[in-house]
Amino acid sequence: MAHDRAMDRRRFLRAAASLPLAAGLVAFASPLLRFLKPNVDPFDVLQPTRHDPPAGEPVVAATLAELQKPWDFKYFVYTQKYPQYTPEGFRSASVPGVAIRLPAKIRMPWDWVRATGETPQFTESEIIVFSRICPHLGCIYNFVQDWREITAGYGGYVPPRERQHALMGCPCHLSIYDPADPEMPGRVLSGPAPRPPRTFFYTIEGDRVLVRRVEPGGIA
Ligand code: FES
C-alpha cells in the first residue's frame, strides 16, 4: 500500500516537473509555426468593424499632374490609426505608400472597402495606390521604373516579355511584385512574399488623389 502511494507520488512529481518543459517547447515553437503559415488573409484582430475601423485623416498621395504618363509614380506617407486592444486605445503608425499611373485600367481590389461601409468611386482605374510595406517581413520595397534594374539588383529575376515593365522590388529578400497584373494587382512574381502588398482606398477630388484608408491586416 505504502509502496503504491510512493509510486503515485513519484509519477505525480515527474508529470509536474515536465510541465515547464512542455510549456517552454510550445512557447518556442509557436512563432516558428506562425512563420511557416504566412497570413494570406487580413488579421482578424484588425478587421474593420462598424465601431473601430482602421483609419486616418485623408492624405494627398499625389496630384493628377504628377501622374500624367504611364508609370509616373509618387511616394507618400499615411498616418494610420488602428484599434489597439490595450488600455492605451487607438494607436497610430506611419505607412509609406506609392501612387502609380498604370498604362491601362485594371479592376480595383477593393472588395474589402465595402466591408467598411464606403462606396467606391470607381471599380476600374489606371491609378493604383499600394502600401510600401513588404508583406514578407515588413521592409520597405521600391517602385522600379526600369525592369532591367530588377534583373541587375534584385536577385537576377528576368520577367516574362509581357511583364517587362515597371515592377516593385524589395531589397531585403528580393520579392518582386507586378503592380499592373489585371487579375491581382501587385501579384508576387518572385521571392518569398506570401501575398501582394496591401492597397489604399482613394478618391479623386479635383486634381488630388486623396488616400482615405489602408487595407486592414498585419504586415505579413
Ligand atoms: S521583407 Fe521584403 S522580401 Fe522579405
PDB file of C-alpha atoms and ligand atoms in Angstrom, residues 134-141 170-175 177 191-193, ligand 1:
ATOM      1  CA  CYS A 134       6.602  44.386 -47.930  1.00  0.00           C
ATOM      2  CA  PRO A 135       4.173  41.607 -46.986  1.00  0.00           C
ATOM      3  CA  HIS A 136       7.074  39.237 -46.349  1.00  0.00           C
ATOM      4  CA  LEU A 137       8.767  40.632 -43.251  1.00  0.00           C
ATOM      5  CA  GLY A 138       7.943  44.312 -43.361  1.00  0.00           C
ATOM      6  CA  CYS A 139      10.833  46.019 -45.178  1.00  0.00           C
ATOM      7  CA  ILE A 140      10.018  48.981 -47.403  1.00  0.00           C
ATOM      8  CA  TYR A 141      10.142  47.970 -51.048  1.00  0.00           C
ATOM      9  CA  CYS A 170      12.073  44.513 -52.056  1.00  0.00           C
ATOM     10  CA  PRO A 171      15.798  44.784 -51.309  1.00  0.00           C
ATOM     11  CA  CYS A 172      15.589  42.625 -48.157  1.00  0.00           C
ATOM     12  CA  HIS A 173      14.755  39.159 -49.545  1.00  0.00           C
ATOM     13  CA  LEU A 174      14.165  40.079 -53.192  1.00  0.00           C
ATOM     14  CA  SER A 175      10.409  39.719 -53.521  1.00  0.00           C
ATOM     15  CA  TYR A 177       5.651  42.357 -57.491  1.00  0.00           C
ATOM     16  CA  GLY A 191      10.657  35.774 -53.853  1.00  0.00           C
ATOM     17  CA  PRO A 192       9.194  34.711 -50.512  1.00  0.00           C
ATOM     18  CA  ALA A 193       6.324  37.211 -50.115  1.00  0.00           C
TER      19      ALA A 193
HETATM   20  S1  FES B   1      10.869  41.797 -46.322  1.00  0.00           S
HETATM   21 FE1  FES B   1      10.590  42.089 -48.417  1.00  0.00          FE
HETATM   22  S2  FES B   1      11.170  40.239 -49.287  1.00  0.00           S
HETATM   23 FE2  FES B   1      11.468  39.935 -47.196  1.00  0.00          FE
END
